Each structure stands twice: as structure tokens, then as C-alpha cells.
Amino acid sequence: MKFDISRFPLIPNRHRMRIAMASLGEWIRGLDFTLPDRLYDRNRNDGAMYYASPASVLQQIFSQIDISRFPRFIDIGCGKGYVLWQAKKYGFSQVGGVEYDDKLCQICRKNMKRLKLDIDPVCADAREFQNYGDYDVFYFFNPFVDEVMRQVIDQILRQCRGREIMLVYYRPRYTDYIETCGYFTRVAKLFDPVNKYDIHIYQGKLPS
């Protein structure tokens, strides 16, 4: 029988040691990005956890985006804000975030303040957020179950009418609606070798 260390959360392995060292370095600086956090919406049914996306993979993602054409970036389900920080460092002129969980949103705000970044994440239900029209690039790290994902995409379609936009879908579990609505073409497929997740990048011109 093969030994599965993942069943024993107190036993160190390379992944857990990497998280521990990164979290310690952040703690010294007064930050909190890397430490995983169980999401607090108990209505979710997919065992969701917050994890920070690897910086190297984010750089690959951003390199696929022409920020002169798509300069405004929002992370939908932004958690503690690591992606917001990296997007700002990369050069997006406007960076925003939406986070449903109040605890994670408060941590995100503290991180942004500590880094002296003019980014104020909104604590809200992404289905009810009314400012998607202010952005060009929409980033998702598997934040929703299928039904909610469809409703959020509908909001984006409605609020961004007549514009060209991009979707970044990290760990793309519910792509059917994006790929069948008729507006988007997948322009890149990347891979996160740390977490073994695919990343799909879509681009599309929405009707007026």
C-alpha cells in the first residue's frame, strides 16, 4: 500500500516546508499572503481553501496580456490579495479585488496598507458587484461552483457591453458557459507545476 503523506497534515514535506518558510518571512514583514486559510462560506460544497498563486505562474499569465490594451485588472475572489500585489508590480494601471469572506478581505486590506498600495478590495457577493465595467482583465482562481460562476459571468457580460475583455481562469473546473456563450476564444493554456492546475486565458469582444 502506497504511503500518502497528504493524509497526515502534521508531517513536514517539501510543499509544507515551503509554505512555512514563506509564511515566516511574510510574518516578519507584517504580511499574510501564503498561509492557507479555509474559506468561511459554509454553503460551498467543494471543500474550498484559500491558497496564494505561485509568483512564477502569475508572471507567465501576465505575460500573455497586452497591458497597453487591457490595463485594468480585477481578481474576483481575491482572498488575501497576493495576486493584487503581483498585478500592481507587473504594471497594470488599475487593480481591484472582490472577496466574499469578510475575514480574508480584512487581511487583504491590511496587506495592501502594509505595502502602501492604493488598492481597496471590496467585501461583497461577486454576483451583486456593480463595477465590473471599470476593468478589462478578470481573474478567477476557481472561486465558485458552476451556478455562481455563470451568474458572475452574466454580470460581466452585462456591464462590459461593447468592449473587448479578457478572462483568466485558474484551475478551470466550470468552463462550459464561457466556451459556449459565443463571445470568448481561448487564447492560451498554461500549467501550474506546483499545484498541478491548468490555467485558461480567454479573450472576447462583447456585443453592444
Short mmCIF file of C-alpha atoms in Angstrom, two decimals:
data_model
loop_
_atom_site.label_atom_id
_atom_site.label_comp_id
_atom_site.label_asym_id
_atom_site.label_seq_id
_atom_site.Cartn_x
_atom_site.Cartn_y
_atom_site.Cartn_z
CA MET A 1 0.00 0.00 0.00
CA LYS A 2 1.44 3.38 -1.04
CA PHE A 3 2.03 5.83 1.82
CA ASP A 4 0.12 9.10 1.28
CA ILE A 5 1.69 11.90 3.33
CA SER A 6 -1.19 14.24 2.49
CA ARG A 7 -3.31 12.25 4.93
CA PHE A 8 -1.02 13.31 7.78
CA PRO A 9 -1.06 17.14 7.95
CA LEU A 10 1.44 17.36 10.82
CA ILE A 11 4.24 15.57 8.95
CA PRO A 12 6.50 18.04 7.08
CA ASN A 13 7.01 17.62 3.35
CA ARG A 14 8.58 19.90 0.73
CA HIS A 15 5.32 21.74 -0.01
CA ARG A 16 4.52 22.32 3.67
CA MET A 17 8.06 23.46 4.41
CA ARG A 18 7.91 25.94 1.51
CA ILE A 19 4.65 27.39 2.84
CA ALA A 20 6.04 27.55 6.38
CA MET A 21 9.20 29.39 5.33
CA ALA A 22 7.32 31.82 3.09
CA SER A 23 4.76 32.50 5.81
CA LEU A 24 7.51 33.16 8.35
CA GLY A 25 9.19 35.64 6.01
CA GLU A 26 5.88 37.42 5.48
CA TRP A 27 5.12 37.49 9.21
CA ILE A 28 8.42 39.24 9.86
CA ARG A 29 7.36 41.93 7.36
CA GLY A 30 3.87 42.21 8.82
CA LEU A 31 2.24 40.46 5.86
CA ASP A 32 -0.01 37.42 5.46
CA PHE A 33 -0.35 36.00 1.95
CA THR A 34 0.90 32.43 1.82
CA LEU A 35 -0.62 30.71 4.85
CA PRO A 36 -3.64 28.69 3.59
CA ASP A 37 -6.99 29.62 5.06
CA ARG A 38 -10.22 27.64 4.99
CA LEU A 39 -12.99 29.69 3.43
CA TYR A 40 -15.79 30.62 5.75
CA ASP A 41 -18.77 30.32 3.42
CA ARG A 42 -20.08 27.00 4.72
CA ASN A 43 -22.64 26.84 1.90
CA ARG A 44 -19.88 25.95 -0.54
CA ASN A 45 -19.76 22.27 -1.41
CA ASP A 46 -16.31 21.88 -2.96
CA GLY A 47 -14.10 21.98 0.15
CA ALA A 48 -12.60 25.29 -0.93
CA MET A 49 -9.44 26.64 0.62
CA TYR A 50 -7.57 29.90 0.06
CA TYR A 51 -4.11 29.44 -1.47
CA ALA A 52 -1.74 32.05 -2.88
CA SER A 53 -0.95 31.58 -6.56
CA PRO A 54 2.78 30.99 -7.28
CA ALA A 55 4.55 34.18 -8.38
CA SER A 56 6.31 32.44 -11.27
CA VAL A 57 2.99 31.26 -12.71
CA LEU A 58 1.44 34.71 -12.30
CA GLN A 59 4.30 36.17 -14.31
CA GLN A 60 3.54 33.71 -17.11
CA ILE A 61 -0.12 34.68 -17.00
CA PHE A 62 0.57 38.41 -17.08
CA SER A 63 2.98 38.00 -19.99
CA GLN A 64 0.04 36.76 -22.09
CA ILE A 65 -1.80 40.07 -21.60
CA ASP A 66 -1.10 43.24 -23.55
CA ILE A 67 -1.48 45.73 -20.71
CA SER A 68 -1.49 48.65 -23.15
CA ARG A 69 -4.84 47.28 -24.42
CA PHE A 70 -6.06 45.69 -21.19
CA PRO A 71 -4.62 47.85 -18.37
CA ARG A 72 -7.26 47.35 -15.66
CA PHE A 73 -7.21 44.12 -13.64
CA ILE A 74 -9.60 42.66 -11.08
CA ASP A 75 -9.27 39.47 -9.02
CA ILE A 76 -12.72 38.02 -8.31
CA GLY A 77 -12.32 36.11 -5.08
CA CYS A 78 -9.10 37.93 -4.22
CA GLY A 79 -8.54 36.31 -0.82
CA LYS A 80 -5.58 37.87 0.97
CA GLY A 81 -4.56 39.90 -2.06
CA TYR A 82 -1.35 38.28 -3.28
CA VAL A 83 -2.49 38.41 -6.92
CA LEU A 84 -3.41 42.09 -6.49
CA TRP A 85 0.10 42.86 -5.29
CA GLN A 86 1.72 40.97 -8.15
CA ALA A 87 -0.59 42.58 -10.73
CA LYS A 88 0.32 46.03 -9.46
CA LYS A 89 4.02 45.17 -9.56
CA TYR A 90 3.65 43.94 -13.14
CA GLY A 91 2.30 47.28 -14.28
CA PHE A 92 -1.49 47.20 -14.51
CA SER A 93 -2.67 50.78 -14.15
CA GLN A 94 -5.73 49.88 -12.09
CA VAL A 95 -6.03 46.86 -9.80
CA GLY A 96 -9.10 45.83 -7.81
CA GLY A 97 -10.46 42.87 -5.93
CA VAL A 98 -13.75 41.40 -4.74
CA GLU A 99 -13.88 38.99 -1.81
CA TYR A 100 -16.97 37.45 -0.22
CA ASP A 101 -15.31 36.35 3.00
CA ASP A 102 -15.00 39.21 5.48
CA LYS A 103 -12.03 37.74 7.34
CA LEU A 104 -9.97 37.29 4.18
CA CYS A 105 -10.97 40.75 2.95
CA GLN A 106 -9.76 42.34 6.18
CA ILE A 107 -6.43 40.51 5.86
CA CYS A 108 -6.19 41.71 2.26
CA ARG A 109 -6.75 45.33 3.30
CA LYS A 110 -4.06 45.06 5.95
CA ASN A 111 -1.64 43.62 3.41
CA MET A 112 -2.34 46.41 0.92
CA LYS A 113 -1.91 49.05 3.62
CA ARG A 114 1.34 47.46 4.78
CA LEU A 115 2.66 47.53 1.20
CA LYS A 116 1.42 51.13 0.79
CA LEU A 117 -0.66 50.17 -2.25
CA ASP A 118 -3.70 52.18 -3.27
CA ILE A 119 -5.87 49.07 -3.59
CA ASP A 120 -9.07 48.75 -1.59
CA PRO A 121 -10.71 45.33 -2.05
CA VAL A 122 -14.48 45.23 -1.88
CA CYS A 123 -16.13 42.79 0.51
CA ALA A 124 -19.18 41.73 -1.48
CA ASP A 125 -21.00 38.92 -3.23
CA ALA A 126 -19.46 38.81 -6.71
CA ARG A 127 -22.92 38.21 -8.19
CA GLU A 128 -24.01 41.65 -6.95
CA PHE A 129 -20.84 43.65 -7.66
CA GLN A 130 -21.69 46.61 -9.91
CA ASN A 131 -18.27 47.87 -11.05
CA TYR A 132 -17.04 45.18 -13.45
CA GLY A 133 -17.28 47.78 -16.19
CA ASP A 134 -14.24 49.52 -14.69
CA TYR A 135 -11.97 46.59 -15.62
CA ASP A 136 -10.56 44.80 -18.66
CA VAL A 137 -8.99 41.63 -17.20
CA PHE A 138 -10.99 39.33 -14.92
CA TYR A 139 -9.04 36.80 -12.84
CA PHE A 140 -10.63 33.73 -11.23
CA PHE A 141 -8.84 31.12 -9.14
CA ASN A 142 -11.70 28.60 -9.05
CA PRO A 143 -13.69 30.81 -6.68
CA PHE A 144 -17.20 29.48 -7.35
CA VAL A 145 -19.36 26.49 -8.02
CA ASP A 146 -20.84 26.29 -11.53
CA GLU A 147 -24.12 28.13 -10.91
CA VAL A 148 -22.42 31.09 -9.23
CA MET A 149 -19.75 31.23 -11.93
CA ARG A 150 -22.46 31.55 -14.58
CA GLN A 151 -24.15 34.39 -12.70
CA VAL A 152 -20.87 36.29 -12.30
CA ILE A 153 -20.05 35.86 -16.00
CA ASP A 154 -23.53 37.19 -16.82
CA GLN A 155 -22.82 40.28 -14.72
CA ILE A 156 -19.53 40.84 -16.54
CA LEU A 157 -21.21 40.43 -19.94
CA ARG A 158 -23.91 42.91 -19.00
CA GLN A 159 -21.60 45.54 -17.50
CA CYS A 160 -18.91 45.36 -20.21
CA ARG A 161 -21.14 45.55 -23.29
CA GLY A 162 -19.40 46.73 -26.45
CA ARG A 163 -15.89 46.19 -25.08
CA GLU A 164 -13.08 43.69 -25.54
CA ILE A 165 -12.08 41.94 -22.34
CA MET A 166 -10.01 39.01 -21.06
CA LEU A 167 -10.79 36.23 -18.58
CA VAL A 168 -8.09 34.32 -16.69
CA TYR A 169 -9.45 31.09 -15.22
CA TYR A 170 -7.02 29.31 -12.89
CA ARG A 171 -8.00 25.69 -12.16
CA PRO A 172 -10.83 25.86 -14.71
CA ARG A 173 -13.49 23.50 -13.42
CA TYR A 174 -16.57 25.13 -14.96
CA THR A 175 -15.69 26.34 -18.45
CA ASP A 176 -18.80 25.27 -20.37
CA TYR A 177 -20.63 28.58 -20.09
CA ILE A 178 -17.57 30.65 -21.01
CA GLU A 179 -16.83 28.48 -24.02
CA THR A 180 -20.41 28.20 -25.30
CA CYS A 181 -21.76 31.72 -24.76
CA GLY A 182 -20.29 32.70 -28.12
CA TYR A 183 -18.15 35.65 -27.09
CA PHE A 184 -14.81 34.20 -25.98
CA THR A 185 -11.89 32.42 -27.61
CA ARG A 186 -9.30 30.63 -25.53
CA VAL A 187 -6.02 32.35 -26.46
CA ALA A 188 -3.67 30.50 -24.10
CA LYS A 189 -3.46 27.42 -21.90
CA LEU A 190 -0.84 27.39 -19.15
CA PHE A 191 0.07 24.97 -16.37
CA ASP A 192 0.91 25.47 -12.69
CA PRO A 193 3.58 22.82 -11.95
CA VAL A 194 3.40 23.43 -8.19
CA ASN A 195 -0.30 22.73 -7.69
CA LYS A 196 -0.79 20.75 -10.95
CA TYR A 197 -3.55 23.06 -12.21
CA ASP A 198 -4.33 24.25 -15.72
CA ILE A 199 -4.92 27.93 -16.45
CA HIS A 200 -7.14 29.02 -19.36
CA ILE A 201 -6.97 32.55 -20.76
CA TYR A 202 -9.88 33.84 -22.85
CA GLN A 203 -10.37 36.97 -24.92
CA GLY A 204 -13.54 38.28 -26.49
CA LYS A 205 -15.40 41.27 -27.90
CA LEU A 206 -18.80 41.69 -26.31
CA PRO A 207 -21.79 42.98 -28.28
CA SER A 208 -23.17 46.44 -27.58
#
